[in-house]
Coordinates of C-alpha atoms in Angstrom, one line a residue:
X93 CA 34.0 24.3 -65.5
X94 CA 36.1 21.2 -66.3
X95 CA 36.0 18.3 -64.1
X96 CA 39.4 17.3 -62.6
X97 CA 40.0 13.8 -61.9
X98 CA 41.4 13.3 -58.6
X99 CA 43.9 11.1 -56.7
X100 CA 46.9 12.3 -58.4
X101 CA 46.4 10.9 -62.0
X102 CA 48.0 12.6 -65.1
X103 CA 46.1 15.6 -66.2
X104 CA 45.2 16.9 -69.7
X105 CA 43.1 19.7 -70.9
X106 CA 39.8 17.8 -70.1
X107 CA 41.0 17.1 -66.5
X108 CA 41.6 13.6 -66.7
X109 CA 44.2 10.7 -67.3
X110 CA 46.4 10.7 -70.5
X111 CA 44.9 9.3 -73.5
X112 CA 48.3 7.5 -74.3
X113 CA 47.2 4.9 -71.5
X114 CA 44.5 3.7 -73.7
X115 CA 46.4 0.6 -74.8
X116 CA 46.0 -1.1 -71.5
X117 CA 42.5 -2.3 -70.6
X118 CA 41.6 -0.7 -67.4
X119 CA 40.2 -2.9 -64.5
X120 CA 38.1 -1.6 -61.5
X121 CA 37.8 -3.4 -58.3
X122 CA 34.4 -4.4 -56.9
X123 CA 33.0 -4.5 -53.5
X124 CA 30.3 -6.4 -51.9
X125 CA 28.3 -4.3 -49.6
X126 CA 24.8 -4.5 -47.9
X127 CA 22.3 -1.9 -48.9
X128 CA 18.9 -2.1 -47.2
X129 CA 19.3 -5.7 -46.3
X130 CA 20.2 -6.5 -50.0
X131 CA 23.7 -7.6 -51.2
X132 CA 24.9 -5.1 -53.8
X133 CA 28.3 -5.0 -55.8
X134 CA 29.6 -1.5 -56.0
X135 CA 32.5 -0.2 -58.3
X136 CA 35.7 1.2 -56.7
X137 CA 37.7 4.1 -58.0
X138 CA 41.6 3.6 -58.8
X139 CA 44.1 6.3 -59.5
X140 CA 42.8 6.5 -63.2
X141 CA 39.0 5.8 -62.4
X142 CA 36.4 7.6 -64.4
X143 CA 34.4 8.9 -61.5
X144 CA 31.5 10.3 -63.6
X145 CA 30.7 6.9 -65.1
X146 CA 31.5 5.1 -61.8
X147 CA 29.2 7.4 -59.9
X148 CA 26.2 6.8 -62.6
X149 CA 26.8 3.0 -62.5
X150 CA 26.8 2.9 -58.6
X151 CA 23.4 4.8 -58.5
X152 CA 22.0 2.2 -61.0
X153 CA 23.5 -0.7 -58.9
X154 CA 22.0 0.6 -55.6
X155 CA 18.7 1.1 -57.3
X156 CA 18.7 -2.5 -58.5
X157 CA 18.6 -1.4 -62.1
X158 CA 22.0 -3.2 -62.6
X159 CA 23.7 -6.1 -61.1
X160 CA 26.9 -7.6 -61.2
X161 CA 27.7 -11.2 -60.1
X162 CA 28.9 -11.3 -56.6
X163 CA 31.6 -13.9 -57.7
X164 CA 33.3 -11.1 -59.8
X165 CA 36.3 -9.1 -58.3
X166 CA 36.9 -6.5 -61.2
X167 CA 35.1 -4.9 -64.0
X168 CA 36.8 -3.5 -67.2
X169 CA 36.2 0.0 -68.5
X170 CA 34.5 -1.6 -71.7
X171 CA 32.3 -3.6 -69.2
X172 CA 31.2 -0.6 -67.4
X173 CA 30.4 1.4 -70.6
X174 CA 28.4 -1.6 -71.8
X175 CA 26.4 -1.7 -68.6
X176 CA 25.5 1.8 -68.7
X177 CA 24.6 1.8 -72.5
X178 CA 22.4 -1.2 -72.0
X179 CA 20.5 0.4 -69.2
X180 CA 20.0 3.5 -71.3
X181 CA 18.4 1.4 -73.9
X182 CA 16.4 -0.4 -71.5
X183 CA 15.1 2.5 -69.5
X184 CA 14.0 4.2 -72.6
X185 CA 12.6 1.4 -74.6
X186 CA 9.0 2.7 -74.2
X187 CA 9.6 5.8 -76.1
X188 CA 10.4 3.7 -79.4
X189 CA 6.6 3.1 -79.7
X190 CA 5.9 6.8 -79.6
X191 CA 6.1 8.2 -83.2
X192 CA 6.1 12.0 -81.9
X193 CA 9.0 11.2 -79.4
X194 CA 10.9 8.6 -81.6
X195 CA 13.1 11.1 -83.4
X196 CA 14.2 12.9 -80.2
X197 CA 14.7 9.5 -78.6
X198 CA 16.8 8.3 -81.2
X199 CA 18.8 11.6 -81.3
X200 CA 19.3 11.6 -77.4
X201 CA 20.2 7.8 -77.2
X202 CA 22.7 8.1 -80.1
X203 CA 24.3 11.3 -78.5
X204 CA 24.4 9.4 -75.1
X205 CA 26.0 6.3 -76.6
X206 CA 28.7 8.3 -78.3
X207 CA 29.4 10.4 -75.3
X208 CA 29.7 7.5 -72.6
X209 CA 33.0 6.2 -73.6
X210 CA 34.5 9.7 -73.5
X211 CA 33.5 10.1 -69.9
X212 CA 36.5 8.2 -69.2
X213 CA 38.3 11.5 -69.6
X214 CA 36.2 13.6 -67.3
X215 CA 32.9 15.4 -67.5
X216 CA 32.8 19.3 -68.2
X217 CA 30.3 20.9 -65.8
X218 CA 29.7 24.6 -65.4
X219 CA 28.1 25.2 -62.1
X220 CA 25.5 27.8 -61.6
X221 CA 24.7 29.1 -58.1
X222 CA 20.7 29.4 -57.8
X223 CA 20.0 25.8 -56.5
X224 CA 21.6 22.3 -56.3
X225 CA 20.4 21.2 -59.8
X226 CA 21.6 24.5 -61.4
X227 CA 24.3 23.4 -64.0
X228 CA 24.7 24.9 -67.3
X229 CA 23.4 22.5 -70.0
X230 CA 26.1 20.4 -71.9
X231 CA 25.6 17.5 -74.3
X232 CA 26.7 15.0 -71.4
X233 CA 23.7 15.8 -69.3
X234 CA 21.6 13.9 -71.7
X235 CA 23.0 10.8 -70.1
X236 CA 21.7 11.7 -66.5
X237 CA 18.3 12.6 -68.1
X238 CA 17.9 9.3 -69.9
X239 CA 18.7 7.4 -66.7
X240 CA 16.6 9.5 -64.6
X241 CA 19.4 10.5 -62.4
X242 CA 19.6 14.0 -60.5
X243 CA 23.1 15.6 -61.0
X244 CA 23.5 17.8 -57.9
X245 CA 25.9 20.2 -56.2
X246 CA 26.2 21.9 -52.8
X247 CA 28.1 24.9 -53.9
X248 CA 25.8 27.7 -53.0
X249 CA 26.4 31.0 -51.4
X250 CA 24.8 32.1 -48.3
X251 CA 21.8 34.4 -49.1
X252 CA 22.7 36.9 -46.4
X253 CA 26.2 37.3 -47.6
X254 CA 26.8 40.8 -49.4
X255 CA 28.4 38.9 -52.5
X256 CA 25.4 36.4 -52.9
X257 CA 23.5 38.6 -55.4
X258 CA 26.5 38.9 -57.6
X259 CA 27.5 35.1 -57.3
X260 CA 23.9 34.0 -58.0
X261 CA 23.9 36.0 -61.3
X262 CA 26.7 34.0 -63.0
X263 CA 28.1 30.6 -63.6
X264 CA 31.5 29.4 -62.5
X265 CA 33.1 30.2 -66.0
X266 CA 31.6 33.7 -65.7
X267 CA 33.2 34.3 -62.2
X268 CA 36.5 33.0 -63.5
X269 CA 36.2 35.7 -66.2
X270 CA 35.5 38.2 -63.4
X271 CA 38.7 37.3 -61.7
X272 CA 40.7 37.6 -64.9
X273 CA 39.1 41.1 -65.5
X274 CA 40.1 42.1 -61.7
X275 CA 43.5 41.0 -62.4
X276 CA 43.9 42.8 -65.6
X277 CA 42.6 46.1 -64.2
X278 CA 44.7 45.9 -61.0
X279 CA 47.7 44.7 -63.0
X280 CA 47.5 46.5 -66.3
X281 CA 50.6 44.7 -67.8
X282 CA 49.0 41.3 -67.5
X283 CA 47.0 39.8 -70.1
X284 CA 46.2 36.0 -70.5
X285 CA 46.7 36.5 -74.5
X286 CA 49.9 38.2 -74.2
X287 CA 53.4 36.4 -74.9
X288 CA 55.2 34.8 -72.2
X289 CA 57.9 37.2 -70.9
X290 CA 60.8 34.9 -71.8
X291 CA 61.3 32.5 -74.8
X292 CA 60.8 28.9 -73.5
X293 CA 62.6 27.6 -76.4
X294 CA 65.9 29.3 -75.5
X295 CA 65.3 29.0 -71.9
X296 CA 63.6 25.9 -70.8
X297 CA 63.2 27.1 -67.3
X298 CA 60.9 30.1 -68.4
X299 CA 57.3 29.8 -67.6
X300 CA 55.0 29.6 -70.6
X301 CA 51.8 30.2 -68.5
X302 CA 49.8 33.4 -69.6
X303 CA 50.9 36.3 -67.8
X304 CA 47.5 37.0 -66.1
X305 CA 47.7 33.7 -64.2
X306 CA 51.2 34.6 -63.0
X307 CA 50.0 37.8 -61.1
X308 CA 50.4 37.6 -57.3
X309 CA 46.5 38.0 -57.0
X310 CA 45.7 35.2 -59.3
X311 CA 48.4 32.8 -58.0
X312 CA 46.7 32.8 -54.7
X313 CA 43.6 31.2 -56.1
X314 CA 42.7 27.7 -55.7
X315 CA 44.4 25.4 -58.3
X316 CA 41.2 24.5 -60.2
X317 CA 40.5 28.3 -60.6
X318 CA 44.1 28.9 -61.8
X319 CA 43.7 26.1 -64.3
X320 CA 40.4 27.6 -65.7
X321 CA 42.2 31.2 -65.8
X322 CA 44.7 29.9 -68.2
X323 CA 42.0 29.4 -70.9
X324 CA 40.7 33.1 -70.6
X325 CA 41.2 35.0 -73.9
X326 CA 40.2 38.6 -72.2
X327 CA 42.5 41.3 -73.0
X328 CA 43.1 44.6 -71.1
X329 CA 42.0 46.4 -74.2
X330 CA 38.5 44.5 -74.0
X331 CA 37.6 46.3 -70.9
X332 CA 35.9 49.6 -71.1
X333 CA 36.7 52.3 -68.9
X334 CA 33.0 52.8 -67.7
X335 CA 32.7 49.2 -66.9
X336 CA 35.7 49.0 -64.6
X337 CA 34.1 50.1 -61.4
X338 CA 31.4 47.3 -61.6
X339 CA 34.0 44.7 -62.8
X340 CA 36.2 45.6 -59.8
X341 CA 33.3 45.2 -57.3
X342 CA 32.1 41.8 -58.9
X343 CA 35.6 40.6 -59.3
X344 CA 36.5 41.2 -55.6
X345 CA 33.2 39.5 -54.7
X346 CA 33.9 36.4 -57.1
X347 CA 37.6 36.0 -55.6
X348 CA 36.1 35.9 -52.1
X349 CA 33.5 33.4 -52.8
X350 CA 35.9 31.3 -54.7
X351 CA 38.7 31.4 -52.2
X352 CA 36.4 30.8 -49.3
X353 CA 34.5 27.8 -50.9
X354 CA 37.4 26.1 -52.6
X355 CA 36.0 22.8 -51.5
X356 CA 33.0 23.5 -53.6
X357 CA 30.5 22.7 -50.7
X358 CA 28.8 25.0 -48.3
X359 CA 26.4 25.1 -45.5
X360 CA 23.7 26.6 -47.6
X361 CA 24.4 23.9 -50.2
X362 CA 24.1 21.2 -47.6
X363 CA 20.8 22.5 -46.3
X364 CA 19.4 22.9 -49.9
X365 CA 20.4 19.4 -50.9
X366 CA 18.4 18.0 -47.7
X367 CA 15.3 20.0 -49.0
X368 CA 15.2 18.7 -52.6
X369 CA 16.2 15.2 -52.0
X370 CA 13.4 12.7 -51.0
X371 CA 14.0 10.2 -48.3
X372 CA 16.3 7.4 -49.5
X373 CA 16.5 9.2 -52.9
X374 CA 19.9 8.4 -54.9
X375 CA 21.6 11.0 -57.0
X376 CA 25.1 11.9 -58.2
X377 CA 27.0 14.7 -56.2
X378 CA 29.4 17.0 -57.7
X379 CA 31.7 18.1 -55.0
X380 CA 35.4 19.1 -54.8
X381 CA 36.0 18.1 -58.6
X382 CA 34.7 14.6 -58.0
X383 CA 31.5 12.9 -58.7
X384 CA 29.9 10.4 -56.3
X385 CA 26.7 8.7 -55.4
X386 CA 24.7 10.4 -52.6
X387 CA 21.6 9.5 -50.5
X388 CA 19.4 11.1 -48.1
X389 CA 18.6 8.7 -45.1
X390 CA 16.8 9.6 -42.0
X391 CA 17.1 13.4 -43.1
X392 CA 20.8 13.0 -43.3
X393 CA 23.2 13.0 -46.2
X394 CA 25.6 10.2 -47.0
X395 CA 28.2 10.0 -50.0
X396 CA 29.2 6.7 -51.2
X397 CA 32.9 5.9 -50.6
X398 CA 34.5 4.4 -53.5
X399 CA 38.2 4.8 -53.1
X400 CA 39.8 1.4 -53.8
X401 CA 41.7 1.8 -50.4
X402 CA 38.5 0.8 -48.6
X403 CA 38.1 -2.4 -50.4
X404 CA 38.7 -4.6 -47.5
X405 CA 37.3 -1.9 -44.8
X406 CA 33.8 -2.2 -43.4
X407 CA 33.6 1.7 -44.3
X408 CA 30.7 2.3 -46.8
X409 CA 29.4 5.8 -46.3
X410 CA 30.7 9.3 -45.5
X411 CA 28.1 11.1 -43.5
X412 CA 27.9 14.9 -44.3
X413 CA 27.3 16.8 -41.1
X414 CA 28.8 20.0 -42.4
X415 CA 31.3 21.8 -44.4
X416 CA 34.5 19.8 -43.5
X417 CA 32.6 17.6 -41.0
X418 CA 32.0 14.2 -42.0
X419 CA 32.0 10.8 -40.4
X420 CA 32.6 7.3 -41.7
X421 CA 29.6 4.8 -41.7
X422 CA 29.0 1.4 -42.2
X423 CA 26.4 -0.3 -44.5
X424 CA 23.7 0.5 -42.0
X425 CA 24.6 4.1 -42.1
X426 CA 25.8 3.7 -38.3
X427 CA 29.1 5.4 -37.1
X428 CA 32.2 3.2 -37.8
X429 CA 34.8 3.7 -35.2
X430 CA 38.1 2.2 -36.3
X431 CA 41.0 3.5 -34.4
X432 CA 43.7 1.3 -36.2
X433 CA 42.4 2.7 -39.5
X434 CA 42.2 6.3 -38.0
X435 CA 45.9 6.2 -36.8
X436 CA 47.0 4.8 -40.1
X437 CA 45.1 7.5 -42.0
X438 CA 46.7 10.3 -39.6
X439 CA 50.3 8.6 -40.1
X440 CA 49.7 8.7 -43.9
X441 CA 48.8 12.4 -44.0
X442 CA 51.5 13.4 -41.6
X443 CA 54.1 11.6 -43.7
X444 CA 52.8 13.3 -46.8
X445 CA 53.2 16.8 -45.1
X446 CA 56.8 17.4 -45.9
X447 CA 56.1 16.7 -49.6
X448 CA 53.2 19.2 -49.4
X449 CA 55.6 21.9 -48.4
X450 CA 54.6 22.3 -44.9
X451 CA 57.0 22.4 -41.8
X452 CA 57.4 19.4 -39.5
X453 CA 55.5 21.3 -36.7
X454 CA 52.4 21.2 -38.7
X455 CA 49.4 20.0 -36.4
X456 CA 46.1 18.4 -37.7
X457 CA 43.6 19.6 -35.3
X458 CA 40.1 17.8 -34.9
X459 CA 37.0 19.8 -35.5
X460 CA 34.6 20.3 -32.6
X461 CA 32.2 18.1 -34.3
X462 CA 34.6 15.3 -34.6
X463 CA 35.6 15.6 -30.9
X464 CA 31.9 15.5 -29.8
X465 CA 31.1 12.7 -32.2
X466 CA 34.1 10.8 -30.6
X467 CA 33.1 11.6 -27.0
X468 CA 29.6 10.4 -27.9
X469 CA 30.7 7.1 -29.2
X470 CA 33.2 6.6 -26.3
X471 CA 30.3 7.4 -23.8
X472 CA 28.1 4.8 -25.5
X473 CA 30.8 2.2 -25.4
X474 CA 31.3 2.9 -21.7
X475 CA 27.7 2.8 -20.8
X476 CA 27.3 -0.5 -22.5
X477 CA 30.3 -1.8 -20.9
X478 CA 29.1 -0.6 -17.4
X479 CA 25.6 -2.2 -18.2
X480 CA 27.2 -5.6 -19.2
X481 CA 29.4 -5.6 -16.1
X482 CA 26.3 -4.6 -13.9
X483 CA 24.5 -7.6 -15.5
X484 CA 27.2 -10.0 -14.8
X485 CA 27.6 -8.7 -11.3
X486 CA 23.8 -9.2 -10.6
X487 CA 23.9 -12.8 -11.9
X488 CA 26.7 -13.5 -9.9
X489 CA 25.2 -12.3 -6.8
X490 CA 21.9 -14.2 -7.5
X491 CA 24.2 -17.4 -8.0
X492 CA 26.0 -16.8 -4.8
X493 CA 22.7 -16.0 -3.1
X494 CA 21.0 -19.3 -4.3
X495 CA 24.0 -21.3 -3.1
X496 CA 24.0 -19.6 0.4
X497 CA 20.3 -20.4 0.4
X498 CA 20.9 -24.1 -0.4
X499 CA 23.6 -24.3 2.1
X500 CA 21.4 -22.7 4.9
X501 CA 18.6 -25.0 4.2
X502 CA 20.9 -28.1 4.2
X503 CA 22.3 -26.9 7.6
X504 CA 18.7 -26.5 8.8
X505 CA 17.8 -29.9 7.6
X506 CA 20.7 -31.3 9.4
X507 CA 19.8 -29.7 12.5
X508 CA 16.2 -31.1 12.4
X509 CA 17.4 -34.5 11.8
X510 CA 20.0 -34.3 14.9
X511 CA 17.2 -32.6 17.1
X512 CA 14.5 -35.3 16.1
X513 CA 17.2 -38.0 16.8
X514 CA 18.0 -36.7 20.3
X515 CA 14.2 -36.3 21.1
X516 CA 13.5 -39.8 20.1
X517 CA 16.3 -41.2 22.3
X518 CA 15.1 -39.2 25.4
X519 CA 11.5 -40.8 24.9
X520 CA 12.8 -44.5 24.6
X521 CA 12.3 -46.6 28.0
X522 CA 15.5 -47.8 29.7
X523 CA 15.8 -51.8 29.6
X524 CA 17.5 -53.7 32.5
X525 CA 19.4 -56.6 31.8
X526 CA 18.1 -59.8 33.5
X527 CA 21.6 -61.0 34.6
X528 CA 22.8 -57.7 35.6
X529 CA 23.5 -59.0 39.4
X530 CA 25.4 -62.0 38.3
X531 CA 29.2 -62.0 38.1
X532 CA 30.9 -64.0 35.8
X533 CA 33.6 -65.9 37.5

C-alpha cells in the first residue's frame, strides 16, 4: 500500500509531492511544547511535509534523543534528514565493535542512509491485519528498526465479523486484487490491462484510466483503493472458472471491509493498540494515509498534532476515544476547550462543503461522545464557578458579621460608659452655696 501525502499536495506515483519542486529548499515550522515538564521543540507538517520523516523525528525529540535549539523557528528538509541520519549512527555505534554484526550493521545503516532522503516522497507500507505491528517488510522498515521505533496501525477487523477470517489472511494489496477480481467477474468486459475505450490523443476529454477502475462497483471504492486498483495487472483470462466462487466471496468481503474502514482505524485496532503499548511509550502510528507520533498515557491513546495550522494554538494532542471520536488536549493531556477555534473550524468546514460537491443544507452533527464531553466540561466549569461564588459569598458574610459584631461591641461599650457616668452622678453629694440666701442688690 502506498502512503498518500495529505493536506492537498500534488500527488505522483509514490503518493507525495512532485519532484519538480526540489529546487526550493523546504522549511518546516517548529513549535515549543511542554512534555512531562520538559520543553521540547516539535516539527510541524506543512502542505508538502514528509510526514514519515516528521513523525520519526518527533518521536526522537519527545524521547530526548534529539534536541533543537528553542531559539529556532524553522528547520530545513536537509537539516531534518541530517538529524535522523546522525541519530541512526549514534544509536547503533555499539554494533561497530561486534565483528559478527558489523557486516549486517554496515549494510543496514548504508541502506537506511540512502532511503531517508527518499522518504520526502512518501513511504510505501503494505498493511496486514493480524495485529498492530503487522506490516509487510519493506526496505524502509530498517529505519524504524535501527531507531528502535515501533511502526503501528489500528486497522484491524472485528474478530466476530463474518469477513474477519478472510481479511486476516491477506495484506492490503492482496485485498485490492480481490476487488479487481470481483469487478472482472461481475463485469466481464472490464480489464485493468485493457486499452481505454477512446483514444486520448484524439479526444483529450476521454478517460485514460484502466477500464476496471471505471466500473460502477470500483468507482464507489475509497479514493486510496481506486488509486491502488489502477496499478493492477490482473486480466479476466487469468481467473480460472473453478476459482470464481471463492473469489466472489472473498471479493465481497474485502469490499465490505475496505468501505466500512475507509479511515484505516477500527475499534478492534484501538483496543489492540492499548494492549501492546506500554505506559508513556512513544511510537509512530499509520492512520488514514498519514504517519504521526502516538503515546499511551494513563491507559489512553494520544496522537501528536503536527499540522502547521496549530502553531499558535495550545493544542498539542488528539485523544483517541474511538473511531471518529477524538478530543483536542493541551501539553498536560487535559481536554482543551476553545470555542473560538471550534467555531472557526466549523466555519472553515462549512465554507468548503460546496466545493466538495455537497448541498447547502448539509448539517455537521456532533457525535454522542462529543456532546457528552462538552456537557461534562460545561458541568465542571459551572461547578467551579458555583464553588468560587459560594466562597466569595461566605467571605462576604464573615466580613459583614465581623463588622456587625464590632458595631455591636462599640454600642455596648458606649452604653456602659453612659450608664457608669449616670450612676456616678447619682452617688455624688449635693453641695449648698454659702451665699445662697444673699441677694445681690
